[in-house]
Amino acid sequence: MDKKVLLITNNFPPPVNGGSMRVYKFAKYLLRHGYDVYVLCNAHNVLEEIKKDTKLFSEIGEAKYISVPSIGRTKNSSTNKAINNSNSSVGFVSKIKKFILNTLEKWTVPDLMRYRWNNKALKEAKKIIEQYNIKNVVTSSPPHSTQLIGLSLKREFKEKINWIVDFRDLWHMSPDFQIGNKKLKFYNAFLESRVLKFADKVIFVSDSIKQETIKSFQNIKLKDKIITITNGFDHDDYKIKLNQQTTEKCFSYLGSISGPRSNNKLLKGIESFFSKNKYNDVKFKFVGDFSLDFKESIKNIKSYITIIDSVKH
């Protein structure tokens, strides 16, 4: 079995984001099982950020990090191996282009991302695969345009690579994508179908996303190449003694809520719960990144809910 893996992600900031944390954990356990791990990402000084978290650095410091900045980013590279990129300045034209793309992107999610990052990332991925003779390639999304890098790599290298697709969220069926028009949604469904067809393996973050995808693409034989790897907690991060004497009654939501999901059924359920019961000692904690719309929507049950900003790894 080949023991080299290239992880490609356009969501790899310092370790405070749920999406990037999933990729960190992939890197951790691949390293633990003896794989050489290369991470191609759209972030600069990645290793320096990881070093700020001593425990995280001890887990994934041995991976090789290659940064490919998109428009508007300083082209820095972070690596503990002999992989480096030179610095370059961002001109006025690039800043204008970034502004236009950011504006249009709101209506064309996720495809304009490939013009911002994919072309450069694809070239770098080819170099890494050829230079280090890498067999296994994992593309993780959103942004789902990252999967188009894997699709291009699979078409070029064919059976020379094993392409593994990791979906952390829905693609064309995503609630965040409903702002696009029907033609764009159809086009993204087509792109998603190409990814599903040519991928060697497909990982879903939940059974519900897996089932929705199977239902939408019944013409593609997915049964033998799909698995679910849910998010969750890492036992290594929680080697603590629980206080068995606690009397606190608390439910916690960990993650983020924004956009169309602000009209949240969970909040309606909480409101209904307290309207029918007099459990004044029960509390709900929301820990993560929440939109202003969401925070405004809890005003009727604010006394029962505590919101805590994202916490460090």
PDB file of C-alpha atoms in Angstrom:
ATOM      1  CA  MET A   1       0.000   0.000   0.000  1.00  0.00           C
ATOM      2  CA  ASP A   2       1.330   3.426  -0.922  1.00  0.00           C
ATOM      3  CA  LYS A   3       1.918   5.531   2.203  1.00  0.00           C
ATOM      4  CA  LYS A   4       1.815   9.042   0.758  1.00  0.00           C
ATOM      5  CA  VAL A   5      -1.236  11.300   0.829  1.00  0.00           C
ATOM      6  CA  LEU A   6      -1.899  14.760  -0.597  1.00  0.00           C
ATOM      7  CA  LEU A   7      -4.695  16.654   1.208  1.00  0.00           C
ATOM      8  CA  ILE A   8      -6.122  19.560  -0.819  1.00  0.00           C
ATOM      9  CA  THR A   9      -8.325  22.110   0.926  1.00  0.00           C
ATOM     10  CA  ASN A  10      -9.296  25.744   0.405  1.00  0.00           C
ATOM     11  CA  ASN A  11     -10.366  26.004   4.043  1.00  0.00           C
ATOM     12  CA  PHE A  12      -7.286  25.674   6.206  1.00  0.00           C
ATOM     13  CA  PRO A  13      -6.908  28.750   8.453  1.00  0.00           C
ATOM     14  CA  PRO A  14      -5.531  28.692  12.010  1.00  0.00           C
ATOM     15  CA  PRO A  15      -7.139  25.913  14.080  1.00  0.00           C
ATOM     16  CA  VAL A  16     -10.384  27.587  15.107  1.00  0.00           C
ATOM     17  CA  ASN A  17     -12.594  26.589  12.177  1.00  0.00           C
ATOM     18  CA  GLY A  18     -14.692  23.435  12.081  1.00  0.00           C
ATOM     19  CA  GLY A  19     -13.956  22.682   8.439  1.00  0.00           C
ATOM     20  CA  SER A  20     -10.208  23.019   8.828  1.00  0.00           C
ATOM     21  CA  MET A  21     -10.286  20.999  12.059  1.00  0.00           C
ATOM     22  CA  ARG A  22     -11.679  18.013  10.154  1.00  0.00           C
ATOM     23  CA  VAL A  23      -8.721  18.171   7.759  1.00  0.00           C
ATOM     24  CA  TYR A  24      -6.325  18.561  10.703  1.00  0.00           C
ATOM     25  CA  LYS A  25      -7.701  15.337  12.135  1.00  0.00           C
ATOM     26  CA  PHE A  26      -7.300  13.562   8.797  1.00  0.00           C
ATOM     27  CA  ALA A  27      -3.657  14.639   8.832  1.00  0.00           C
ATOM     28  CA  LYS A  28      -3.200  13.555  12.451  1.00  0.00           C
ATOM     29  CA  TYR A  29      -4.470  10.019  12.037  1.00  0.00           C
ATOM     30  CA  LEU A  30      -2.860   9.473   8.640  1.00  0.00           C
ATOM     31  CA  LEU A  31       0.465  10.452  10.210  1.00  0.00           C
ATOM     32  CA  ARG A  32      -0.247   8.145  13.136  1.00  0.00           C
ATOM     33  CA  HIS A  33      -0.762   5.264  10.706  1.00  0.00           C
ATOM     34  CA  GLY A  34       2.586   5.859   9.057  1.00  0.00           C
ATOM     35  CA  TYR A  35       1.591   7.983   6.052  1.00  0.00           C
ATOM     36  CA  ASP A  36       3.626  10.853   4.654  1.00  0.00           C
ATOM     37  CA  VAL A  37       1.126  13.721   4.557  1.00  0.00           C
ATOM     38  CA  TYR A  38       1.291  16.737   2.241  1.00  0.00           C
ATOM     39  CA  VAL A  39      -1.259  19.522   2.748  1.00  0.00           C
ATOM     40  CA  LEU A  40      -1.962  21.941  -0.131  1.00  0.00           C
ATOM     41  CA  CYS A  41      -3.971  24.891   1.160  1.00  0.00           C
ATOM     42  CA  ASN A  42      -4.981  28.517   0.668  1.00  0.00           C
ATOM     43  CA  ALA A  43      -3.440  30.025   3.774  1.00  0.00           C
ATOM     44  CA  HIS A  44      -0.078  31.515   4.542  1.00  0.00           C
ATOM     45  CA  ASN A  45       2.232  30.781   7.474  1.00  0.00           C
ATOM     46  CA  VAL A  46       0.182  27.680   8.236  1.00  0.00           C
ATOM     47  CA  LEU A  47       2.889  25.920  10.198  1.00  0.00           C
ATOM     48  CA  GLU A  48       3.576  29.034  12.256  1.00  0.00           C
ATOM     49  CA  GLU A  49      -0.100  29.144  13.245  1.00  0.00           C
ATOM     50  CA  ILE A  50      -0.072  25.456  14.135  1.00  0.00           C
ATOM     51  CA  LYS A  51       3.016  25.978  16.305  1.00  0.00           C
ATOM     52  CA  LYS A  52       0.990  28.358  18.481  1.00  0.00           C
ATOM     53  CA  ASP A  53      -0.958  25.320  19.681  1.00  0.00           C
ATOM     54  CA  THR A  54       1.641  23.048  21.291  1.00  0.00           C
ATOM     55  CA  LYS A  55      -0.587  19.982  21.334  1.00  0.00           C
ATOM     56  CA  LEU A  56      -1.718  20.413  17.746  1.00  0.00           C
ATOM     57  CA  PHE A  57       1.867  20.875  16.576  1.00  0.00           C
ATOM     58  CA  SER A  58       2.868  17.663  18.335  1.00  0.00           C
ATOM     59  CA  GLU A  59       0.116  15.868  16.388  1.00  0.00           C
ATOM     60  CA  ILE A  60       0.504  17.257  12.862  1.00  0.00           C
ATOM     61  CA  GLY A  61       3.800  19.148  12.824  1.00  0.00           C
ATOM     62  CA  GLU A  62       5.404  16.427  10.724  1.00  0.00           C
ATOM     63  CA  ALA A  63       3.111  17.051   7.749  1.00  0.00           C
ATOM     64  CA  LYS A  64       4.423  19.102   4.816  1.00  0.00           C
ATOM     65  CA  TYR A  65       2.436  22.305   4.216  1.00  0.00           C
ATOM     66  CA  ILE A  66       2.312  24.030   0.845  1.00  0.00           C
ATOM     67  CA  SER A  67       0.510  27.364   0.582  1.00  0.00           C
ATOM     68  CA  VAL A  68      -0.946  28.647  -2.674  1.00  0.00           C
ATOM     69  CA  PRO A  69      -2.391  32.100  -1.927  1.00  0.00           C
ATOM     70  CA  SER A  70      -5.334  33.347  -3.955  1.00  0.00           C
ATOM     71  CA  ILE A  71      -5.921  36.878  -5.245  1.00  0.00           C
ATOM     72  CA  GLY A  72      -5.408  39.405  -2.490  1.00  0.00           C
ATOM     73  CA  ARG A  73      -3.171  37.235  -0.339  1.00  0.00           C
ATOM     74  CA  THR A  74       0.557  37.630   0.154  1.00  0.00           C
ATOM     75  CA  LYS A  75       2.193  34.652  -1.460  1.00  0.00           C
ATOM     76  CA  ASN A  76       3.836  33.081   1.561  1.00  0.00           C
ATOM     77  CA  SER A  77       4.557  29.432   2.127  1.00  0.00           C
ATOM     78  CA  SER A  78       4.790  27.576   5.426  1.00  0.00           C
ATOM     79  CA  THR A  79       6.660  24.308   5.516  1.00  0.00           C
ATOM     80  CA  ASN A  80       8.946  22.312   7.739  1.00  0.00           C
ATOM     81  CA  LYS A  81      10.364  20.548   4.710  1.00  0.00           C
ATOM     82  CA  ALA A  82      12.042  21.699   1.515  1.00  0.00           C
ATOM     83  CA  ILE A  83       8.932  23.104  -0.145  1.00  0.00           C
ATOM     84  CA  ASN A  84       8.903  26.881  -0.552  1.00  0.00           C
ATOM     85  CA  ASN A  85       7.191  29.622  -2.515  1.00  0.00           C
ATOM     86  CA  SER A  86       8.592  33.120  -3.112  1.00  0.00           C
ATOM     87  CA  ASN A  87       6.957  36.371  -1.951  1.00  0.00           C
ATOM     88  CA  SER A  88       5.108  38.576  -4.403  1.00  0.00           C
ATOM     89  CA  SER A  89       3.164  41.802  -4.101  1.00  0.00           C
ATOM     90  CA  VAL A  90      -0.457  42.231  -5.014  1.00  0.00           C
ATOM     91  CA  GLY A  91      -1.104  44.988  -7.549  1.00  0.00           C
ATOM     92  CA  PHE A  92      -3.972  47.398  -7.977  1.00  0.00           C
ATOM     93  CA  VAL A  93      -5.488  45.356 -10.842  1.00  0.00           C
ATOM     94  CA  SER A  94      -5.507  42.243  -8.649  1.00  0.00           C
ATOM     95  CA  LYS A  95      -7.304  44.128  -5.885  1.00  0.00           C
ATOM     96  CA  ILE A  96      -9.976  45.313  -8.333  1.00  0.00           C
ATOM     97  CA  LYS A  97     -10.330  41.783  -9.677  1.00  0.00           C
ATOM     98  CA  LYS A  98     -10.692  40.444  -6.139  1.00  0.00           C
ATOM     99  CA  PHE A  99     -13.456  42.963  -5.373  1.00  0.00           C
ATOM    100  CA  ILE A 100     -15.385  42.013  -8.525  1.00  0.00           C
ATOM    101  CA  LEU A 101     -15.012  38.289  -7.886  1.00  0.00           C
ATOM    102  CA  ASN A 102     -16.057  38.615  -4.238  1.00  0.00           C
ATOM    103  CA  THR A 103     -19.169  40.510  -5.343  1.00  0.00           C
ATOM    104  CA  LEU A 104     -20.126  38.062  -8.082  1.00  0.00           C
ATOM    105  CA  GLU A 105     -19.306  35.075  -5.932  1.00  0.00           C
ATOM    106  CA  LYS A 106     -22.326  35.761  -3.760  1.00  0.00           C
ATOM    107  CA  TRP A 107     -24.459  34.835  -6.756  1.00  0.00           C
ATOM    108  CA  THR A 108     -22.357  32.072  -8.266  1.00  0.00           C
ATOM    109  CA  VAL A 109     -21.280  30.005  -5.273  1.00  0.00           C
ATOM    110  CA  PRO A 110     -19.105  28.019  -5.517  1.00  0.00           C
ATOM    111  CA  ASP A 111     -17.678  28.266  -9.028  1.00  0.00           C
ATOM    112  CA  LEU A 112     -15.847  31.563  -9.154  1.00  0.00           C
ATOM    113  CA  MET A 113     -13.596  30.200  -6.435  1.00  0.00           C
ATOM    114  CA  ARG A 114     -11.783  28.147  -9.080  1.00  0.00           C
ATOM    115  CA  TYR A 115     -10.709  31.299 -10.888  1.00  0.00           C
ATOM    116  CA  ARG A 116      -9.351  32.702  -7.646  1.00  0.00           C
ATOM    117  CA  TRP A 117      -7.452  29.644  -6.483  1.00  0.00           C
ATOM    118  CA  ASN A 118      -7.946  26.468  -8.489  1.00  0.00           C
ATOM    119  CA  ASN A 119      -5.663  27.124 -11.444  1.00  0.00           C
ATOM    120  CA  LYS A 120      -2.634  27.856  -9.274  1.00  0.00           C
ATOM    121  CA  ALA A 121      -3.467  25.074  -6.834  1.00  0.00           C
ATOM    122  CA  LEU A 122      -3.880  22.575  -9.684  1.00  0.00           C
ATOM    123  CA  LYS A 123      -0.427  23.374 -11.078  1.00  0.00           C
ATOM    124  CA  GLU A 124       1.123  23.005  -7.633  1.00  0.00           C
ATOM    125  CA  ALA A 125      -0.732  19.722  -6.998  1.00  0.00           C
ATOM    126  CA  LYS A 126       0.649  18.246 -10.237  1.00  0.00           C
ATOM    127  CA  LYS A 127       4.184  19.176  -9.205  1.00  0.00           C
ATOM    128  CA  ILE A 128       3.748  17.602  -5.764  1.00  0.00           C
ATOM    129  CA  ILE A 129       2.287  14.364  -7.153  1.00  0.00           C
ATOM    130  CA  GLU A 130       5.056  13.973  -9.710  1.00  0.00           C
ATOM    131  CA  GLN A 131       7.936  15.081  -7.484  1.00  0.00           C
ATOM    132  CA  TYR A 132       6.998  12.947  -4.492  1.00  0.00           C
ATOM    133  CA  ASN A 133       5.309  10.100  -6.379  1.00  0.00           C
ATOM    134  CA  ILE A 134       2.046  10.460  -4.466  1.00  0.00           C
ATOM    135  CA  LYS A 135      -0.655   7.862  -5.019  1.00  0.00           C
ATOM    136  CA  ASN A 136      -3.492   9.054  -2.733  1.00  0.00           C
ATOM    137  CA  VAL A 137      -5.190  12.439  -3.202  1.00  0.00           C
ATOM    138  CA  VAL A 138      -7.912  13.742  -0.870  1.00  0.00           C
ATOM    139  CA  THR A 139      -9.954  16.834  -1.774  1.00  0.00           C
ATOM    140  CA  SER A 140     -12.100  18.289   1.005  1.00  0.00           C
ATOM    141  CA  SER A 141     -14.903  20.820   0.567  1.00  0.00           C
ATOM    142  CA  PRO A 142     -16.602  23.323   0.875  1.00  0.00           C
ATOM    143  CA  PRO A 143     -15.751  25.415  -1.033  1.00  0.00           C
ATOM    144  CA  HIS A 144     -16.832  22.710  -3.465  1.00  0.00           C
ATOM    145  CA  SER A 145     -14.826  24.161  -6.335  1.00  0.00           C
ATOM    146  CA  THR A 146     -11.875  22.437  -4.635  1.00  0.00           C
ATOM    147  CA  GLN A 147     -13.327  19.152  -5.907  1.00  0.00           C
ATOM    148  CA  LEU A 148     -12.748  20.379  -9.467  1.00  0.00           C
ATOM    149  CA  ILE A 149      -9.011  20.267  -8.753  1.00  0.00           C
ATOM    150  CA  GLY A 150      -9.342  16.598  -7.910  1.00  0.00           C
ATOM    151  CA  LEU A 151     -11.435  16.022 -11.034  1.00  0.00           C
ATOM    152  CA  SER A 152      -8.722  17.562 -13.227  1.00  0.00           C
ATOM    153  CA  LEU A 153      -6.027  15.527 -11.482  1.00  0.00           C
ATOM    154  CA  LYS A 154      -7.986  12.294 -11.955  1.00  0.00           C
ATOM    155  CA  ARG A 155      -8.511  12.979 -15.649  1.00  0.00           C
ATOM    156  CA  GLU A 156      -4.790  13.581 -16.132  1.00  0.00           C
ATOM    157  CA  PHE A 157      -3.248  10.919 -13.882  1.00  0.00           C
ATOM    158  CA  LYS A 158      -6.085   8.384 -14.245  1.00  0.00           C
ATOM    159  CA  GLU A 159      -5.252   5.131 -12.413  1.00  0.00           C
ATOM    160  CA  LYS A 160      -1.939   6.504 -11.184  1.00  0.00           C
ATOM    161  CA  ILE A 161      -3.791   8.151  -8.296  1.00  0.00           C
ATOM    162  CA  ASN A 162      -6.550   7.181  -5.891  1.00  0.00           C
ATOM    163  CA  TRP A 163      -8.876  10.170  -5.657  1.00  0.00           C
ATOM    164  CA  ILE A 164     -10.863  10.439  -2.415  1.00  0.00           C
ATOM    165  CA  VAL A 165     -13.574  13.109  -2.183  1.00  0.00           C
ATOM    166  CA  ASP A 166     -14.564  14.442   1.242  1.00  0.00           C
ATOM    167  CA  PHE A 167     -17.888  16.314   1.464  1.00  0.00           C
ATOM    168  CA  ARG A 168     -18.221  18.288   4.689  1.00  0.00           C
ATOM    169  CA  ASP A 169     -21.536  19.708   3.463  1.00  0.00           C
ATOM    170  CA  LEU A 170     -24.062  19.464   0.664  1.00  0.00           C
ATOM    171  CA  TRP A 171     -23.079  20.928  -2.712  1.00  0.00           C
ATOM    172  CA  HIS A 172     -25.828  22.027  -5.122  1.00  0.00           C
ATOM    173  CA  MET A 173     -28.481  21.209  -2.495  1.00  0.00           C
ATOM    174  CA  SER A 174     -26.843  23.362   0.167  1.00  0.00           C
ATOM    175  CA  PRO A 175     -29.115  25.950   1.861  1.00  0.00           C
ATOM    176  CA  ASP A 176     -26.387  28.524   1.214  1.00  0.00           C
ATOM    177  CA  PHE A 177     -26.647  27.861  -2.524  1.00  0.00           C
ATOM    178  CA  GLN A 178     -30.327  28.698  -2.820  1.00  0.00           C
ATOM    179  CA  ILE A 179     -29.466  32.348  -3.560  1.00  0.00           C
ATOM    180  CA  GLY A 180     -28.263  31.293  -7.013  1.00  0.00           C
ATOM    181  CA  ASN A 181     -30.573  30.987 -10.006  1.00  0.00           C
ATOM    182  CA  LYS A 182     -31.833  27.681 -11.427  1.00  0.00           C
ATOM    183  CA  LYS A 183     -29.320  27.596 -14.281  1.00  0.00           C
ATOM    184  CA  LEU A 184     -26.410  27.927 -11.893  1.00  0.00           C
ATOM    185  CA  LYS A 185     -27.868  25.261  -9.614  1.00  0.00           C
ATOM    186  CA  PHE A 186     -28.263  22.928 -12.600  1.00  0.00           C
ATOM    187  CA  TYR A 187     -24.687  23.615 -13.691  1.00  0.00           C
ATOM    188  CA  ASN A 188     -23.353  22.867 -10.212  1.00  0.00           C
ATOM    189  CA  ALA A 189     -25.379  19.660 -10.080  1.00  0.00           C
ATOM    190  CA  PHE A 190     -23.673  18.673 -13.317  1.00  0.00           C
ATOM    191  CA  LEU A 191     -20.223  19.430 -11.867  1.00  0.00           C
ATOM    192  CA  GLU A 192     -21.095  17.461  -8.746  1.00  0.00           C
ATOM    193  CA  SER A 193     -22.165  14.486 -10.861  1.00  0.00           C
ATOM    194  CA  ARG A 194     -18.763  14.491 -12.644  1.00  0.00           C
ATOM    195  CA  VAL A 195     -16.973  14.500  -9.308  1.00  0.00           C
ATOM    196  CA  LEU A 196     -19.079  11.632  -7.951  1.00  0.00           C
ATOM    197  CA  LYS A 197     -18.658   9.570 -11.107  1.00  0.00           C
ATOM    198  CA  PHE A 198     -14.875   9.777 -11.392  1.00  0.00           C
ATOM    199  CA  ALA A 199     -13.950   9.712  -7.689  1.00  0.00           C
ATOM    200  CA  ASP A 200     -12.507   6.434  -6.423  1.00  0.00           C
ATOM    201  CA  LYS A 201     -14.003   6.925  -2.968  1.00  0.00           C
ATOM    202  CA  VAL A 202     -16.460   9.472  -1.536  1.00  0.00           C
ATOM    203  CA  ILE A 203     -16.669  10.424   2.143  1.00  0.00           C
ATOM    204  CA  PHE A 204     -19.739  12.141   3.600  1.00  0.00           C
ATOM    205  CA  VAL A 205     -19.892  13.934   6.919  1.00  0.00           C
ATOM    206  CA  SER A 206     -23.356  12.527   7.727  1.00  0.00           C
ATOM    207  CA  ASP A 207     -25.707   9.765   6.597  1.00  0.00           C
ATOM    208  CA  SER A 208     -28.359  12.349   5.745  1.00  0.00           C
ATOM    209  CA  ILE A 209     -26.059  14.129   3.269  1.00  0.00           C
ATOM    210  CA  LYS A 210     -25.071  10.768   1.857  1.00  0.00           C
ATOM    211  CA  GLN A 211     -28.681   9.713   1.348  1.00  0.00           C
ATOM    212  CA  GLU A 212     -29.650  13.064  -0.219  1.00  0.00           C
ATOM    213  CA  THR A 213     -26.751  12.734  -2.653  1.00  0.00           C
ATOM    214  CA  ILE A 214     -27.640   9.149  -3.576  1.00  0.00           C
ATOM    215  CA  LYS A 215     -31.224  10.255  -4.160  1.00  0.00           C
ATOM    216  CA  SER A 216     -30.163  13.135  -6.414  1.00  0.00           C
ATOM    217  CA  PHE A 217     -27.731  11.063  -8.492  1.00  0.00           C
ATOM    218  CA  GLN A 218     -29.447   7.711  -8.888  1.00  0.00           C
ATOM    219  CA  ASN A 219     -27.825   7.208 -12.299  1.00  0.00           C
ATOM    220  CA  ILE A 220     -24.353   7.021 -10.734  1.00  0.00           C
ATOM    221  CA  LYS A 221     -23.177   3.823  -9.069  1.00  0.00           C
ATOM    222  CA  LEU A 222     -22.222   5.117  -5.634  1.00  0.00           C
ATOM    223  CA  LYS A 223     -23.028   2.235  -3.308  1.00  0.00           C
ATOM    224  CA  ASP A 224     -19.614   0.539  -3.443  1.00  0.00           C
ATOM    225  CA  LYS A 225     -17.494   3.661  -3.033  1.00  0.00           C
ATOM    226  CA  ILE A 226     -19.188   5.803  -0.387  1.00  0.00           C
ATOM    227  CA  ILE A 227     -18.726   5.886   3.379  1.00  0.00           C
ATOM    228  CA  THR A 228     -19.697   8.211   6.223  1.00  0.00           C
ATOM    229  CA  ILE A 229     -17.131   9.689   8.601  1.00  0.00           C
ATOM    230  CA  THR A 230     -18.995  11.968  10.982  1.00  0.00           C
ATOM    231  CA  ASN A 231     -17.537  14.893  12.849  1.00  0.00           C
ATOM    232  CA  GLY A 232     -17.149  14.410  16.566  1.00  0.00           C
ATOM    233  CA  PHE A 233     -14.708  14.824  19.393  1.00  0.00           C
ATOM    234  CA  ASP A 234     -11.222  13.363  19.536  1.00  0.00           C
ATOM    235  CA  HIS A 235     -10.655  11.294  22.675  1.00  0.00           C
ATOM    236  CA  ASP A 236      -7.078  12.583  22.807  1.00  0.00           C
ATOM    237  CA  ASP A 237      -8.415  16.114  23.323  1.00  0.00           C
ATOM    238  CA  TYR A 238     -10.703  15.204  26.212  1.00  0.00           C
ATOM    239  CA  LYS A 239      -8.690  13.133  28.640  1.00  0.00           C
ATOM    240  CA  ILE A 240     -10.359  14.774  31.621  1.00  0.00           C
ATOM    241  CA  LYS A 241     -12.166  13.679  34.753  1.00  0.00           C
ATOM    242  CA  LEU A 242     -15.843  14.476  34.757  1.00  0.00           C
ATOM    243  CA  ASN A 243     -17.328  15.957  37.891  1.00  0.00           C
ATOM    244  CA  GLN A 244     -19.948  13.372  38.698  1.00  0.00           C
ATOM    245  CA  GLN A 245     -21.387  15.636  41.404  1.00  0.00           C
ATOM    246  CA  THR A 246     -22.472  18.433  39.055  1.00  0.00           C
ATOM    247  CA  THR A 247     -26.098  19.472  39.232  1.00  0.00           C
ATOM    248  CA  GLU A 248     -26.031  21.679  36.132  1.00  0.00           C
ATOM    249  CA  LYS A 249     -28.580  20.831  33.481  1.00  0.00           C
ATOM    250  CA  CYS A 250     -27.193  22.126  30.202  1.00  0.00           C
ATOM    251  CA  PHE A 251     -27.465  21.335  26.501  1.00  0.00           C
ATOM    252  CA  SER A 252     -24.692  22.555  24.177  1.00  0.00           C
ATOM    253  CA  TYR A 253     -24.700  23.335  20.455  1.00  0.00           C
ATOM    254  CA  LEU A 254     -21.155  23.449  19.013  1.00  0.00           C
ATOM    255  CA  GLY A 255     -20.611  24.854  15.520  1.00  0.00           C
ATOM    256  CA  SER A 256     -21.979  27.733  13.496  1.00  0.00           C
ATOM    257  CA  ILE A 257     -25.304  29.017  12.214  1.00  0.00           C
ATOM    258  CA  SER A 258     -25.697  31.609   9.475  1.00  0.00           C
ATOM    259  CA  GLY A 259     -27.615  32.524   6.326  1.00  0.00           C
ATOM    260  CA  PRO A 260     -30.860  30.686   5.498  1.00  0.00           C
ATOM    261  CA  ARG A 261     -30.355  28.391   8.490  1.00  0.00           C
ATOM    262  CA  SER A 262     -31.064  31.294  10.844  1.00  0.00           C
ATOM    263  CA  ASN A 263     -34.754  30.314  10.802  1.00  0.00           C
ATOM    264  CA  ASN A 264     -33.793  27.481  13.080  1.00  0.00           C
ATOM    265  CA  LYS A 265     -36.162  24.729  14.153  1.00  0.00           C
ATOM    266  CA  LEU A 266     -33.973  24.085  17.173  1.00  0.00           C
ATOM    267  CA  LEU A 267     -34.751  27.567  18.500  1.00  0.00           C
ATOM    268  CA  LYS A 268     -38.454  26.981  17.935  1.00  0.00           C
ATOM    269  CA  GLY A 269     -38.120  23.739  19.846  1.00  0.00           C
ATOM    270  CA  ILE A 270     -36.367  25.455  22.744  1.00  0.00           C
ATOM    271  CA  GLU A 271     -39.028  28.171  22.851  1.00  0.00           C
ATOM    272  CA  SER A 272     -41.752  25.525  22.833  1.00  0.00           C
ATOM    273  CA  PHE A 273     -39.961  23.585  25.579  1.00  0.00           C
ATOM    274  CA  PHE A 274     -39.876  26.551  27.957  1.00  0.00           C
ATOM    275  CA  SER A 275     -43.398  27.643  27.127  1.00  0.00           C
ATOM    276  CA  LYS A 276     -44.753  24.263  28.217  1.00  0.00           C
ATOM    277  CA  ASN A 277     -42.391  23.534  31.128  1.00  0.00           C
ATOM    278  CA  LYS A 278     -41.077  25.493  34.083  1.00  0.00           C
ATOM    279  CA  TYR A 279     -37.514  24.193  34.077  1.00  0.00           C
ATOM    280  CA  ASN A 280     -35.722  27.346  35.165  1.00  0.00           C
ATOM    281  CA  ASP A 281     -32.563  25.392  35.995  1.00  0.00           C
ATOM    282  CA  VAL A 282     -32.105  24.145  32.405  1.00  0.00           C
ATOM    283  CA  LYS A 283     -29.754  26.121  30.165  1.00  0.00           C
ATOM    284  CA  PHE A 284     -28.675  25.986  26.525  1.00  0.00           C
ATOM    285  CA  LYS A 285     -25.197  26.981  25.377  1.00  0.00           C
ATOM    286  CA  PHE A 286     -24.325  27.857  21.784  1.00  0.00           C
ATOM    287  CA  VAL A 287     -20.568  27.794  21.184  1.00  0.00           C
ATOM    288  CA  GLY A 288     -19.134  28.922  17.845  1.00  0.00           C
ATOM    289  CA  ASP A 289     -19.726  31.453  15.096  1.00  0.00           C
ATOM    290  CA  PHE A 290     -23.268  32.817  14.827  1.00  0.00           C
ATOM    291  CA  SER A 291     -24.694  35.490  12.551  1.00  0.00           C
ATOM    292  CA  LEU A 292     -26.303  38.685  13.788  1.00  0.00           C
ATOM    293  CA  ASP A 293     -29.621  37.422  12.392  1.00  0.00           C
ATOM    294  CA  PHE A 294     -29.342  34.328  14.562  1.00  0.00           C
ATOM    295  CA  LYS A 295     -28.466  36.326  17.677  1.00  0.00           C
ATOM    296  CA  GLU A 296     -31.443  38.580  17.018  1.00  0.00           C
ATOM    297  CA  SER A 297     -33.754  35.590  16.631  1.00  0.00           C
ATOM    298  CA  ILE A 298     -33.123  34.356  20.198  1.00  0.00           C
ATOM    299  CA  LYS A 299     -34.435  37.509  21.883  1.00  0.00           C
ATOM    300  CA  ASN A 300     -37.613  35.757  23.071  1.00  0.00           C
ATOM    301  CA  ILE A 301     -35.623  33.051  24.870  1.00  0.00           C
ATOM    302  CA  LYS A 302     -32.444  35.005  25.595  1.00  0.00           C
ATOM    303  CA  SER A 303     -32.637  34.318  29.330  1.00  0.00           C
ATOM    304  CA  TYR A 304     -32.272  30.581  28.690  1.00  0.00           C
ATOM    305  CA  ILE A 305     -29.409  30.772  26.175  1.00  0.00           C
ATOM    306  CA  THR A 306     -25.726  31.607  26.512  1.00  0.00           C
ATOM    307  CA  ILE A 307     -23.739  32.368  23.340  1.00  0.00           C
ATOM    308  CA  ILE A 308     -19.965  31.828  23.483  1.00  0.00           C
ATOM    309  CA  ASP A 309     -17.636  32.801  20.638  1.00  0.00           C
ATOM    310  CA  SER A 310     -15.441  30.189  18.952  1.00  0.00           C
ATOM    311  CA  VAL A 311     -12.986  28.622  21.357  1.00  0.00           C
ATOM    312  CA  LYS A 312      -9.411  27.530  20.691  1.00  0.00           C
ATOM    313  CA  HIS A 313      -8.488  23.937  19.922  1.00  0.00           C
TER     314      HIS A 313
END
